[in-house]
Tab-separated table of C-alpha atoms in Angstrom:
chain	number	residue	atom	x	y	z
U	1151	MET	CA	-5.296	-26.716	4.112
U	1152	LEU	CA	-1.580	-26.418	3.961
U	1153	LYS	CA	-1.600	-26.464	0.211
U	1154	TYR	CA	-4.114	-23.609	0.028
U	1155	PHE	CA	-2.168	-21.704	2.741
U	1156	LEU	CA	0.971	-21.903	0.769
U	1157	LYS	CA	-0.744	-21.069	-2.436
U	1158	ARG	CA	-2.049	-17.915	-0.810
U	1159	ILE	CA	1.457	-17.024	0.650
U	1160	VAL	CA	3.106	-17.521	-2.917
U	1161	SER	CA	0.269	-15.491	-4.621
U	1162	SER	CA	0.748	-12.596	-2.053
U	1163	VAL	CA	4.503	-12.638	-2.580
U	1164	ILE	CA	3.985	-12.376	-6.375
U	1165	THR	CA	1.358	-9.703	-6.037
U	1166	ILE	CA	3.707	-7.561	-3.765
U	1167	PHE	CA	6.630	-8.148	-6.209
U	1168	MET	CA	4.464	-6.958	-9.144
U	1169	ILE	CA	3.287	-3.907	-7.206
U	1170	ILE	CA	6.695	-3.008	-6.168
U	1171	THR	CA	8.011	-3.368	-9.922
U	1172	ILE	CA	5.225	-1.529	-11.491
U	1173	THR	CA	5.489	1.354	-8.796
U	1174	PHE	CA	9.215	1.621	-9.300
U	1175	PHE	CA	8.998	1.957	-13.036
U	1176	LEU	CA	6.123	4.189	-13.063
U	1177	MET	CA	7.998	6.440	-10.730
U	1178	LYS	CA	11.031	6.389	-13.060
U	1179	ALA	CA	8.746	7.186	-15.969
U	1180	ILE	CA	7.897	10.517	-14.392
U	1181	PRO	CA	10.090	13.381	-15.528
U	1182	GLY	CA	12.506	14.761	-13.001
U	1183	ASN	CA	13.890	13.461	-9.673
U	1184	PRO	CA	13.392	14.289	-5.991
U	1185	PHE	CA	15.908	17.341	-6.386
U	1186	THR	CA	14.217	18.907	-9.411
U	1187	ASP	CA	12.366	21.533	-7.337
U	1188	GLU	CA	15.288	22.350	-5.192
U	1189	LYS	CA	16.920	25.639	-5.713
U	1190	MET	CA	20.505	24.312	-6.494
U	1191	PRO	CA	22.114	26.590	-9.003
U	1192	ASN	CA	25.390	24.807	-8.660
U	1193	PRO	CA	25.392	21.653	-10.953
U	1194	GLU	CA	28.156	19.976	-8.841
U	1195	ILE	CA	25.919	20.110	-5.887
U	1196	ARG	CA	22.942	18.604	-7.855
U	1197	ALA	CA	25.365	15.785	-9.182
U	1198	ALA	CA	26.655	15.101	-5.629
U	1199	MET	CA	23.129	14.661	-4.427
U	1200	LEU	CA	22.161	12.457	-7.023
U	1201	GLU	CA	25.276	10.238	-6.586
U	1202	LYS	CA	24.677	10.269	-2.916
U	1203	TYR	CA	21.115	8.758	-3.371
U	1204	GLY	CA	22.109	6.522	-6.271
U	1205	LEU	CA	20.070	8.316	-8.696
U	1206	ASP	CA	22.896	8.724	-11.173
U	1207	LYS	CA	23.180	4.880	-11.803
U	1208	PRO	CA	21.243	3.103	-14.562
U	1209	VAL	CA	17.621	2.479	-13.855
U	1210	ILE	CA	17.981	-1.409	-13.818
U	1211	GLU	CA	20.802	-1.178	-11.152
U	1212	GLN	CA	18.688	1.238	-9.204
U	1213	TYR	CA	15.898	-1.300	-9.376
U	1214	PHE	CA	17.958	-4.244	-7.990
U	1215	VAL	CA	19.357	-1.854	-5.212
U	1216	TYR	CA	15.776	-0.908	-4.365
U	1217	LEU	CA	14.649	-4.627	-4.339
U	1218	GLY	CA	17.500	-5.484	-2.112
U	1219	ASN	CA	16.772	-2.638	0.267
U	1220	PHE	CA	13.109	-3.618	0.356
U	1221	ILE	CA	13.873	-7.147	1.244
U	1222	ARG	CA	16.151	-5.823	4.150
U	1223	ALA	CA	13.370	-3.326	5.104
U	1224	ASP	CA	15.808	-0.521	4.497
U	1225	PHE	CA	13.890	2.222	2.966
U	1226	GLY	CA	16.705	4.819	3.251
U	1227	VAL	CA	16.515	8.464	4.223
U	1228	SER	CA	13.657	10.694	3.586
U	1229	TYR	CA	14.065	13.185	0.659
U	1230	THR	CA	11.472	15.625	2.439
U	1231	ARG	CA	12.543	15.467	6.172
U	1232	ALA	CA	16.212	16.040	6.569
U	1233	GLY	CA	18.268	13.537	8.804
U	1234	ILE	CA	15.276	11.153	9.217
U	1235	THR	CA	14.846	7.660	7.771
U	1236	VAL	CA	11.745	6.456	6.094
U	1237	ASN	CA	11.527	3.592	8.664
U	1238	LYS	CA	11.379	6.294	11.246
U	1239	VAL	CA	8.610	8.181	9.558
U	1240	ILE	CA	6.713	4.987	9.236
U	1241	ALA	CA	7.298	3.856	12.861
U	1242	ASP	CA	6.073	7.380	13.945
U	1243	GLY	CA	2.818	7.060	12.045
U	1244	PHE	CA	2.053	3.437	12.763
U	1245	PRO	CA	0.502	3.893	15.970
U	1246	TYR	CA	-2.121	6.340	14.454
U	1247	SER	CA	-2.703	4.078	11.554
U	1248	LEU	CA	-3.192	1.206	13.772
U	1249	THR	CA	-5.720	2.993	16.039
U	1250	ILE	CA	-7.701	4.165	13.046
U	1251	GLY	CA	-7.791	0.722	11.604
U	1252	LEU	CA	-9.036	-0.756	14.972
U	1253	TYR	CA	-11.537	1.765	15.293
U	1254	ALA	CA	-12.734	1.096	11.667
U	1255	SER	CA	-12.719	-2.613	12.249
U	1256	LEU	CA	-14.842	-2.257	15.374
U	1257	ILE	CA	-17.315	-0.065	13.618
U	1258	VAL	CA	-17.648	-2.407	10.807
U	1259	VAL	CA	-18.114	-5.514	12.994
U	1260	PHE	CA	-20.651	-3.758	15.366
U	1261	ALA	CA	-22.551	-2.239	12.490
U	1262	GLY	CA	-22.531	-5.562	10.610
U	1263	ILE	CA	-23.987	-7.434	13.596
U	1264	GLY	CA	-26.417	-4.823	14.336
U	1265	PHE	CA	-27.846	-4.469	10.694
U	1266	GLY	CA	-27.817	-8.408	10.608
U	1267	VAL	CA	-29.861	-8.691	13.729
U	1268	MET	CA	-32.353	-6.040	12.481
U	1269	CYS	CA	-32.646	-7.702	9.207
U	1270	ALA	CA	-33.287	-11.076	10.768
U	1271	LEU	CA	-35.918	-9.534	13.107
U	1272	ASN	CA	-37.604	-7.904	10.133
U	1273	GLN	CA	-37.389	-10.710	7.500
U	1274	ASN	CA	-38.997	-9.970	4.290
U	1275	LYS	CA	-39.873	-6.370	5.282
U	1276	PHE	CA	-38.631	-3.211	3.746
U	1277	ILE	CA	-35.483	-2.801	5.939
U	1278	ASP	CA	-34.480	-6.292	5.184
U	1279	ARG	CA	-34.879	-5.858	1.399
U	1280	PHE	CA	-33.141	-2.408	1.451
U	1281	PHE	CA	-30.094	-3.955	3.142
U	1282	MET	CA	-30.208	-6.981	0.883
U	1283	VAL	CA	-30.290	-4.713	-2.187
U	1284	LEU	CA	-27.495	-2.434	-0.734
U	1285	SER	CA	-25.182	-5.387	0.160
U	1286	THR	CA	-25.728	-7.012	-3.264
U	1287	CYS	CA	-24.771	-3.669	-4.971
U	1288	LEU	CA	-21.796	-3.281	-2.741
U	1289	LEU	CA	-20.808	-6.932	-3.378
U	1290	TYR	CA	-20.634	-6.410	-7.143
U	1291	THR	CA	-18.670	-3.117	-6.922
U	1292	SER	CA	-15.860	-4.933	-4.748
U	1293	PRO	CA	-13.444	-7.308	-6.201
U	1294	SER	CA	-14.689	-10.967	-5.637
U	1295	PRO	CA	-12.409	-13.517	-3.827
U	1296	ARG	CA	-11.662	-15.207	-6.986
U	1297	ASP	CA	-10.260	-11.965	-8.581
U	1298	ARG	CA	-7.814	-11.571	-5.735
């Protein structure tokens, strides 16, 4: 059991690392930067902003700074909300996300139990077969546990 648990933890860390890496380099592949749309006619102001946020450094250096900040859970300041950190933005939205997630989980659990009981009471009838076909179709459209 411990071996399985450790295997899952290592697999999760590798997956998160790959997602972070792919996301970072895809964002760098997009032309422009967060200040492209800003109305900054003065090139010195634009250069100062790029320097302040470290966007003037080579991409590989930005990547390692990004990884270090991610490990420390320091996501920097928001580009869109002046004077507010990304951690603050996440913390402000977390209670709402948690509430929605809990409600969704409750709906899924109670609906699953209700449909399961209904199918058990109507075994081999239309409603049972309908939900069996539906669940089989949905099973094959979602990733299987061995693909995760």
